[in-house]
Short mmCIF file of C-alpha atoms in Angstrom, two decimals:
data_model
loop_
_atom_site.label_atom_id
_atom_site.label_comp_id
_atom_site.label_asym_id
_atom_site.label_seq_id
_atom_site.Cartn_x
_atom_site.Cartn_y
_atom_site.Cartn_z
CA MET A 653 -0.11 -0.22 0.00
CA ALA A 654 1.07 3.32 -0.79
CA ILE A 655 1.03 5.63 1.99
CA ASN A 656 1.10 9.40 1.25
CA PHE A 657 3.98 10.61 2.93
CA LYS A 658 3.38 14.68 2.45
CA GLY A 659 -0.44 14.22 3.66
CA ALA A 660 1.05 12.29 6.78
CA ALA A 661 3.31 15.24 7.08
CA ALA A 662 1.00 17.89 6.59
CA THR A 663 -1.53 16.23 8.94
CA ALA A 664 1.38 15.78 11.85
CA ALA A 665 2.13 19.62 11.16
CA ILE A 666 -1.18 20.73 12.04
CA ALA A 667 -1.72 18.65 14.57
CA MET A 668 1.39 20.28 16.70
CA GLY A 669 0.16 23.48 15.31
CA LEU A 670 -3.25 22.84 17.22
CA MET A 671 -1.56 21.74 20.16
CA PHE A 672 0.88 24.46 20.70
CA HIS A 673 -2.14 26.77 20.05
CA LEU A 674 -4.06 24.86 22.80
CA LEU A 675 -0.85 25.08 25.24
CA LEU A 676 -0.74 29.06 24.61
CA ILE A 677 -4.86 29.10 25.47
CA TYR A 678 -3.84 26.81 28.70
CA ARG A 679 -1.11 28.71 29.62
CA ALA A 680 -3.07 32.45 29.37
CA GLY A 681 -5.81 31.12 31.03
CA LYS A 682 -3.25 29.51 34.08
CA ARG A 683 -2.12 33.17 34.47
CA ARG A 684 -5.51 34.44 34.43
CA LEU A 685 -6.39 32.20 36.78
CA THR A 686 -3.44 32.49 39.06
CA THR A 687 -3.95 35.96 39.50
CA ARG A 688 -7.62 36.17 39.98
CA GLU A 689 -7.33 33.56 42.95
CA HIS A 690 -4.49 34.64 44.40
CA ARG A 691 -5.82 36.39 47.30
CA ASN A 692 -7.13 32.83 48.42
CA SER A 693 -4.32 30.86 47.34
CA PRO A 694 -1.16 30.26 49.66
CA PRO A 695 2.73 31.17 48.22
CA ALA A 696 3.67 27.55 46.33
CA ARG A 697 5.94 25.95 48.85
CA ALA A 698 8.98 24.04 47.18
CA PRO A 699 9.65 20.78 48.53
CA GLY A 700 11.92 20.92 52.14
CA ARG A 701 13.59 19.03 54.37
CA GLY A 702 12.09 17.21 57.19
CA ILE A 703 8.79 18.32 59.28
CA ILE A 704 10.27 21.85 59.65
CA ALA A 705 9.17 22.59 55.98
CA ALA A 706 5.83 21.78 56.68
CA ILE A 707 4.95 24.64 59.26
CA GLY A 708 3.44 27.56 58.18
CA ASN A 709 1.89 28.83 55.11
CA THR A 710 -1.70 27.41 56.20
CA PRO A 711 -4.88 28.15 54.46
CA LEU A 712 -6.68 31.33 55.54
CA ILE A 713 -10.44 30.23 55.46
CA LYS A 714 -13.62 32.08 55.42
CA ILE A 715 -15.68 31.21 58.30
CA GLU A 716 -19.14 31.02 56.43
CA SER A 717 -21.54 30.95 59.32
CA LEU A 718 -20.06 34.30 61.17
CA SER A 719 -19.68 36.06 57.90
CA LYS A 720 -23.34 35.61 56.74
CA GLU A 721 -24.34 36.52 60.23
CA THR A 722 -22.52 39.73 60.45
CA GLY A 723 -22.49 41.03 56.85
CA CYS A 724 -18.32 41.19 56.79
CA GLU A 725 -16.03 38.37 55.47
CA ILE A 726 -14.72 36.53 58.65
CA LEU A 727 -11.44 34.73 58.03
CA ALA A 728 -9.16 32.48 59.82
CA LYS A 729 -5.37 31.39 59.94
CA ALA A 730 -6.11 27.46 60.17
CA GLU A 731 -3.12 26.78 62.24
CA PHE A 732 -4.11 23.60 63.52
CA LEU A 733 -3.02 22.30 60.52
CA ASN A 734 0.64 22.92 61.28
CA PRO A 735 2.79 19.56 62.01
CA GLY A 736 2.92 20.10 65.88
CA GLY A 737 -1.27 21.14 65.42
CA SER A 738 -0.92 25.11 66.58
CA ILE A 739 0.17 28.39 65.66
CA LYS A 740 3.27 27.69 68.51
CA ASP A 741 5.14 25.50 65.77
CA ARG A 742 6.07 28.70 64.51
CA ILE A 743 8.23 29.90 67.50
CA ALA A 744 9.19 26.61 67.86
CA VAL A 745 11.32 26.78 65.31
CA LYS A 746 12.43 30.81 65.66
CA ILE A 747 13.41 30.15 68.83
CA ILE A 748 15.34 26.92 68.65
CA GLN A 749 16.71 28.42 65.27
CA GLU A 750 18.49 31.30 67.09
CA ALA A 751 19.42 29.65 70.29
CA LEU A 752 21.84 27.38 67.95
CA ASN A 753 22.78 30.38 65.92
CA SER A 754 23.87 32.11 68.56
CA GLY A 755 25.52 29.07 70.58
CA ASP A 756 22.71 29.05 73.53
CA LEU A 757 22.07 25.75 72.31
CA VAL A 758 24.16 23.07 71.08
CA GLU A 759 22.92 19.61 68.97
CA GLY A 760 22.38 17.16 72.04
CA GLY A 761 21.14 19.97 74.52
CA VAL A 762 17.73 19.98 75.77
CA VAL A 763 15.02 22.46 74.82
CA ILE A 764 13.38 23.70 78.58
CA GLU A 765 10.12 25.71 78.61
CA GLY A 766 7.51 26.49 81.08
CA SER A 767 4.12 26.22 78.90
CA ALA A 768 0.43 25.66 79.59
CA GLY A 769 0.86 23.18 76.74
CA SER A 770 0.40 24.17 73.09
CA THR A 771 4.16 25.79 72.88
CA ALA A 772 5.47 22.99 74.78
CA ILE A 773 4.04 20.32 71.98
CA SER A 774 5.53 22.81 69.36
CA LEU A 775 9.31 22.59 70.76
CA ALA A 776 8.84 18.65 71.84
CA THR A 777 7.46 18.07 68.20
CA VAL A 778 10.49 20.00 66.35
CA ALA A 779 13.03 19.65 68.77
CA PRO A 780 14.23 16.13 67.45
CA ALA A 781 14.78 17.80 64.15
CA PHE A 782 17.49 19.92 65.25
CA GLY A 783 19.30 16.81 67.31
CA CYS A 784 17.80 18.26 70.82
CA LYS A 785 15.47 17.22 73.63
CA CYS A 786 13.17 18.59 75.65
CA HIS A 787 11.69 19.16 78.80
CA VAL A 788 8.80 20.59 79.85
CA VAL A 789 7.39 22.14 82.78
CA ILE A 790 3.56 22.74 83.07
CA PRO A 791 1.18 23.59 85.54
CA ASP A 792 -1.16 20.86 86.86
CA ASP A 793 -4.21 22.40 86.14
CA ALA A 794 -3.91 22.14 82.22
CA ALA A 795 -5.73 19.74 80.58
CA ILE A 796 -4.21 16.04 81.28
CA GLU A 797 -4.10 15.53 77.21
CA LYS A 798 -1.47 18.18 77.15
CA SER A 799 1.00 15.88 79.54
CA GLN A 800 -0.16 12.89 77.77
CA ILE A 801 1.12 14.04 74.02
CA LEU A 802 4.06 15.47 75.58
CA GLU A 803 5.42 12.11 76.82
CA ALA A 804 4.38 10.34 73.57
CA LEU A 805 6.47 12.83 71.84
CA GLY A 806 9.65 11.71 73.92
CA ALA A 807 9.67 15.28 76.34
CA THR A 808 10.07 14.78 80.34
CA VAL A 809 7.33 16.52 81.68
CA GLU A 810 7.17 17.96 85.00
CA ARG A 811 3.58 18.86 86.39
CA VAL A 812 3.45 21.76 89.11
CA ARG A 813 1.00 23.27 91.17
CA PRO A 814 -0.19 26.68 89.39
CA VAL A 815 1.11 29.79 91.64
CA SER A 816 2.08 33.52 90.76
CA ILE A 817 4.19 34.43 88.32
CA THR A 818 5.98 36.43 91.35
CA HIS A 819 6.53 32.81 93.54
CA LYS A 820 9.63 31.22 92.83
CA ASP A 821 7.78 27.91 92.03
CA HIS A 822 5.72 28.79 88.93
CA PHE A 823 6.02 26.97 86.48
CA VAL A 824 7.88 29.39 83.86
CA ASN A 825 10.45 30.21 87.07
CA VAL A 826 11.28 26.07 87.87
CA ALA A 827 11.74 26.00 83.96
CA ARG A 828 14.35 28.83 84.12
CA ARG A 829 15.90 27.07 87.03
CA ARG A 830 16.14 23.56 85.33
CA ALA A 831 18.36 25.30 82.58
CA SER A 832 20.46 26.13 84.76
CA GLU A 833 20.83 22.84 86.38
CA ALA A 834 21.36 21.16 83.40
CA ASN A 835 24.10 23.59 82.35
CA GLU A 836 25.52 22.78 85.73
CA ILE A 837 25.64 19.18 84.80
CA ALA A 838 27.28 19.84 81.64
CA ARG A 839 30.11 22.40 82.99
CA ARG A 840 30.57 19.80 85.61
CA HIS A 841 30.89 16.96 82.98
CA GLN A 842 33.15 18.47 80.58
CA GLU A 843 35.38 19.00 83.87
CA MET A 844 35.56 15.36 84.94
CA GLU A 845 36.35 14.51 81.11
CA LYS A 846 39.38 17.02 80.96
CA ILE A 847 40.59 15.16 84.41
CA GLY A 848 40.18 11.89 83.28
CA ARG A 849 37.25 10.85 85.55
CA LYS A 850 34.59 10.19 82.88
CA ASN A 851 33.98 6.77 83.78
CA GLU A 852 33.61 7.79 87.49
CA TYR A 853 30.84 10.70 86.76
CA PRO A 854 27.11 8.90 87.77
CA GLY A 855 24.73 7.49 84.88
CA PHE A 856 22.35 10.02 86.37
CA CYS A 857 22.94 13.14 88.48
CA ASN A 858 21.10 15.23 90.57
CA LEU A 859 23.04 18.68 91.67
CA GLN A 860 21.17 18.85 94.87
CA GLU A 861 20.31 15.75 96.66
CA GLU A 862 18.29 17.25 99.26
CA LYS A 863 15.75 18.61 96.85
CA PRO A 864 15.27 16.01 94.21
CA HIS A 865 14.33 17.42 90.80
CA PRO A 866 14.15 15.61 86.84
CA VAL A 867 17.40 13.71 85.97
CA PHE A 868 19.60 14.74 82.48
CA PRO A 869 21.53 11.83 81.33
CA ARG A 870 25.05 11.39 81.59
CA GLY A 871 26.65 13.47 78.44
CA CYS A 872 23.92 16.03 78.80
CA LYS A 873 25.10 18.86 76.79
CA GLY A 874 23.42 21.66 78.30
CA GLY A 875 19.97 23.25 79.02
CA PHE A 876 18.43 26.08 77.13
CA PHE A 877 15.18 28.08 78.34
CA ALA A 878 12.90 28.86 75.62
CA ASP A 879 11.49 31.61 77.49
CA GLN A 880 8.94 32.00 74.92
CA PHE A 881 6.65 35.39 76.97
CA GLU A 882 10.54 37.19 76.79
CA ASN A 883 12.15 35.73 73.78
CA LEU A 884 11.51 38.34 70.97
CA ALA A 885 11.95 35.42 68.54
CA ASN A 886 8.27 34.91 69.60
CA PHE A 887 7.51 38.30 68.14
CA GLN A 888 9.63 37.67 64.95
CA ALA A 889 8.61 34.46 63.76
CA HIS A 890 4.78 36.16 63.27
CA TYR A 891 6.53 39.16 61.94
CA GLU A 892 8.42 37.04 59.32
CA SER A 893 5.93 34.64 58.67
CA THR A 894 2.44 35.12 59.93
CA GLY A 895 1.49 38.65 59.15
CA PRO A 896 3.17 38.51 55.93
CA GLU A 897 1.03 35.38 54.73
CA ILE A 898 -1.88 37.18 55.79
CA TRP A 899 -1.00 40.46 53.73
CA GLU A 900 -0.43 38.01 50.87
CA GLN A 901 -3.74 35.62 51.13
CA THR A 902 -5.89 38.72 51.02
CA GLY A 903 -3.84 40.54 48.39
CA GLY A 904 -3.78 43.26 51.20
CA SER A 905 -7.37 43.75 51.44
CA LEU A 906 -8.14 43.29 54.90
CA HIS A 907 -10.08 45.81 57.39
CA ALA A 908 -8.97 44.50 60.68
CA PHE A 909 -7.04 41.89 62.79
CA VAL A 910 -8.36 40.06 66.23
CA SER A 911 -6.32 38.16 68.32
CA ALA A 912 -6.31 37.01 72.17
CA ALA A 913 -2.77 37.35 73.85
CA GLY A 914 -1.02 34.82 75.86
CA THR A 915 2.97 35.55 75.28
CA GLY A 916 1.59 38.66 73.07
CA GLY A 917 3.79 37.23 70.34
CA THR A 918 1.37 36.37 67.76
CA LEU A 919 -0.73 39.78 68.09
CA ALA A 920 2.50 41.83 68.41
CA GLY A 921 3.64 40.10 65.25
CA VAL A 922 0.92 40.13 62.92
CA SER A 923 -0.32 43.46 64.06
CA ARG A 924 3.14 45.16 63.86
CA PHE A 925 3.52 43.78 59.84
CA LEU A 926 0.17 44.50 58.96
CA GLN A 927 -0.12 47.87 60.14
CA GLU A 928 3.31 48.90 58.45
CA ARG A 929 1.93 47.85 54.94
CA ASN A 930 -1.16 49.86 55.71
CA HIS A 931 -1.71 52.07 58.99
CA ASP A 932 -5.47 52.13 58.61
CA ILE A 933 -5.81 48.24 59.27
CA LYS A 934 -7.21 48.03 62.89
CA CYS A 935 -5.57 45.41 64.98
CA PHE A 936 -7.66 44.27 68.35
CA LEU A 937 -7.10 42.32 71.12
CA VAL A 938 -9.91 40.00 72.85
CA ASP A 939 -9.43 39.10 76.77
CA PRO A 940 -10.44 36.37 78.97
CA PRO A 941 -11.55 36.46 82.34
CA GLY A 942 -9.11 37.49 84.90
CA SER A 943 -6.68 38.70 82.04
CA GLY A 944 -5.38 42.61 83.03
CA LEU A 945 -4.26 43.17 79.18
CA TYR A 946 -8.03 44.06 78.17
CA ASN A 947 -7.76 47.15 81.01
CA LYS A 948 -4.32 48.19 79.91
CA VAL A 949 -5.23 48.51 76.10
CA THR A 950 -8.47 50.39 77.38
CA ARG A 951 -7.64 52.04 80.41
CA GLY A 952 -3.69 51.97 80.23
CA VAL A 953 -3.78 50.07 83.58
CA MET A 954 -2.77 46.90 84.23
CA TYR A 955 -5.28 45.23 86.62
CA THR A 956 -7.85 43.07 87.20
CA ARG A 957 -11.32 43.35 88.54
CA GLU A 958 -10.16 40.59 91.17
CA GLU A 959 -7.03 41.97 92.22
CA ALA A 960 -8.76 45.58 92.49
CA GLU A 961 -11.48 43.69 94.66
CA GLY A 962 -9.14 42.01 96.62
CA ARG A 963 -10.15 38.91 95.91
CA ARG A 964 -7.49 37.08 93.56
CA LEU A 965 -7.33 33.43 93.31
CA LYS A 966 -4.22 30.90 93.90
CA ASN A 967 -4.73 31.11 89.72
CA PRO A 968 -5.19 34.47 88.66
CA PHE A 969 -6.72 33.64 85.47
CA ASP A 970 -9.87 32.26 86.49
CA THR A 971 -11.56 31.20 83.33
CA ILE A 972 -11.30 27.73 81.65
CA THR A 973 -9.33 28.93 78.60
CA GLU A 974 -6.08 27.53 78.00
CA GLY A 975 -2.81 29.55 76.43
CA ILE A 976 -4.18 33.28 76.74
CA GLY A 977 -4.83 35.81 79.11
CA ILE A 978 -1.97 37.34 81.54
CA ASN A 979 -1.17 39.73 83.96
CA ARG A 980 1.70 41.36 83.29
CA LEU A 981 3.68 42.99 80.52
CA THR A 982 5.83 40.97 78.43
CA LYS A 983 8.37 41.95 76.16
CA ASN A 984 6.34 40.32 72.96
CA PHE A 985 3.23 42.07 73.91
CA MET A 986 4.98 45.30 74.25
CA MET A 987 6.44 44.70 71.06
CA ALA A 988 2.51 45.86 69.90
CA THR A 989 2.95 49.30 69.12
CA LYS A 990 -0.41 50.13 68.21
CA LEU A 991 -3.64 48.75 69.25
CA ASP A 992 -7.06 49.85 68.35
CA GLY A 993 -8.92 48.69 71.33
CA ALA A 994 -10.14 45.54 73.14
CA PHE A 995 -12.90 43.25 73.78
CA ARG A 996 -13.80 41.36 76.84
CA GLY A 997 -14.52 37.56 75.75
CA THR A 998 -16.03 35.27 78.66
CA ASP A 999 -16.16 31.43 79.14
CA ARG A 1000 -19.85 30.93 78.10
CA GLU A 1001 -19.15 33.09 74.81
CA ALA A 1002 -16.08 30.73 74.28
CA VAL A 1003 -17.76 27.58 74.81
CA GLU A 1004 -21.17 28.53 73.22
CA MET A 1005 -19.11 29.93 69.95
CA SER A 1006 -16.83 27.07 69.40
CA ARG A 1007 -20.35 24.79 69.66
CA TYR A 1008 -21.52 26.95 67.20
CA LEU A 1009 -18.85 26.71 64.80
CA LEU A 1010 -19.08 23.15 64.79
CA ARG A 1011 -22.51 22.83 64.40
CA ASN A 1012 -22.48 25.32 61.38
CA ASP A 1013 -18.76 25.18 60.14
CA GLY A 1014 -17.78 21.90 60.93
CA LEU A 1015 -14.66 23.49 62.49
CA PHE A 1016 -13.68 21.70 66.27
CA LEU A 1017 -11.64 24.68 68.16
CA GLY A 1018 -9.70 25.23 71.26
CA SER A 1019 -10.42 27.61 73.76
CA SER A 1020 -8.26 30.14 72.26
CA SER A 1021 -9.41 29.59 69.08
CA ALA A 1022 -13.37 29.89 69.94
CA MET A 1023 -12.32 33.10 71.96
CA ASN A 1024 -10.31 34.85 69.34
CA CYS A 1025 -13.69 34.12 66.56
CA VAL A 1026 -15.73 35.62 69.75
CA GLY A 1027 -13.35 38.67 69.04
CA ALA A 1028 -13.75 38.78 65.49
CA VAL A 1029 -17.52 39.07 65.92
CA HIS A 1030 -17.48 42.04 67.96
CA ALA A 1031 -14.92 43.37 66.15
CA ALA A 1032 -17.34 43.27 62.89
CA ARG A 1033 -20.01 44.51 64.56
CA LEU A 1034 -18.07 47.04 65.48
CA LEU A 1035 -17.04 48.01 62.04
CA GLY A 1036 -20.15 47.24 60.45
CA PRO A 1037 -21.22 44.90 57.17
CA GLY A 1038 -18.24 45.32 54.16
CA HIS A 1039 -15.41 44.47 56.14
CA THR A 1040 -12.67 41.84 55.81
CA ILE A 1041 -12.03 40.45 59.48
CA VAL A 1042 -9.11 38.13 60.04
CA THR A 1043 -8.50 36.11 63.04
CA ILE A 1044 -6.48 33.01 64.06
CA LEU A 1045 -7.48 29.48 64.91
CA CYS A 1046 -4.84 28.42 67.00
CA ASP A 1047 -5.30 25.10 67.76
CA SER A 1048 -8.03 22.33 67.50
CA GLY A 1049 -10.28 20.67 70.45
CA MET A 1050 -8.14 17.70 70.24
CA ARG A 1051 -5.96 18.55 72.98
CA HIS A 1052 -9.22 20.30 74.85
CA LEU A 1053 -11.17 16.86 75.50
CA SER A 1054 -10.97 16.50 79.45
CA LYS A 1055 -11.88 20.11 80.05
CA PHE A 1056 -13.21 22.81 77.39
CA CYS A 1057 -14.35 19.87 75.29
CA SER A 1058 -16.02 17.72 77.86
CA PRO A 1059 -19.96 17.71 78.90
CA GLN A 1060 -19.45 16.95 82.62
CA TYR A 1061 -16.41 19.50 83.05
CA LEU A 1062 -18.33 22.17 81.75
CA ALA A 1063 -21.88 20.97 83.50
CA GLU A 1064 -19.55 21.41 87.30
CA HIS A 1065 -18.74 25.19 85.77
CA GLY A 1066 -22.26 26.17 85.17
CA LEU A 1067 -20.92 26.27 81.41
CA THR A 1068 -23.27 24.10 79.34
CA PRO A 1069 -23.90 25.29 76.45
CA ARG A 1070 -27.40 26.25 75.48
CA ALA A 1071 -27.87 28.69 72.47
CA THR A 1072 -28.76 28.22 69.05
CA GLY A 1073 -27.16 31.10 67.23
CA LEU A 1074 -25.22 33.93 68.44
CA GLU A 1075 -27.38 35.45 70.57
CA PHE A 1076 -24.82 34.25 73.56
CA LEU A 1077 -22.91 37.44 72.12
CA ASP A 1078 -25.98 39.78 72.74
CA SER A 1079 -25.77 40.58 76.31
#
């Protein structure tokens, strides 16, 4: 059979031309799609190294129910999708990286922190990626699952009673001492190696036998106190990552940012970045019961009603929310140079909001995330319809099962949720 090579060649040429034309159309359409969807799409992420590369660039999601109810676009940064389950992954990486770079922490050393849970879990998650161990001092009224998670991650956990920050046995002060003790152990071990007494050094040691404390293994290369409240690597992490991501994902089209504060790093870092880009963006604090930050922002005076009336409890944070609220000004919080106001949130509002979002949006949130959404609605009502409000979903409800998400615990505290809509915010 004769083959018409000229016809075949012509057909092939036409087919190649058509494919090329379609490719041009596809690329042009893709460019238009990228431009159109840019504000809702996080930046592309190149393949990275290990768990550290998976931290950040979390989605910015629209909370449909709250947006519909307020007439505003309420967006939330889904930080519970970080590998360690919370926004604290960002600061854990920054703190450890800076400590290693400065020599305050060496590979094989122990990262030590006093934390109510989330920062500790993030440090325990990422420390092994840097070749380090983790020791955590946690108040014993924190949800028990947080200690269980920490131990499962390989951290050593020391639970202490909740007391004022001025007390030497406050969990933060205990953590600071443990870091000093670990460094002293490392120093003595190095001296013993130098004088050839390595084999005489005990496998485990306590520096003060009369007062037992957590043991550090032989060969411990010292401890580093992460100091999340005062370490400005906390603020810097959010100024360098969380803030820029929000700006990028909204295309700069937002009117307000709302967040609670514990260490103050998130509120300060994000607000500072956003307001440097656009000074018209309003930034608000939402504060739980027992915390003095609301009065500091609104009145310029740092006190709580409980302290003013002489009714201070053994734990001044008379709230079921964990990880937010404080009665002192941290270095991180003071980096928030311009806050436009503050909202007071209550335990009932946080509980009701968490159940409302679960029913209407399928969002299973922790106490601080729920409180942030309370603040977002307050901001939306203050500014009026047509505005874009951004807040943070710090973590999920997975580490709040025994308290904030427990029907029995809530019933014991008179907090059983009953609302069907947002009427709990109308009082």
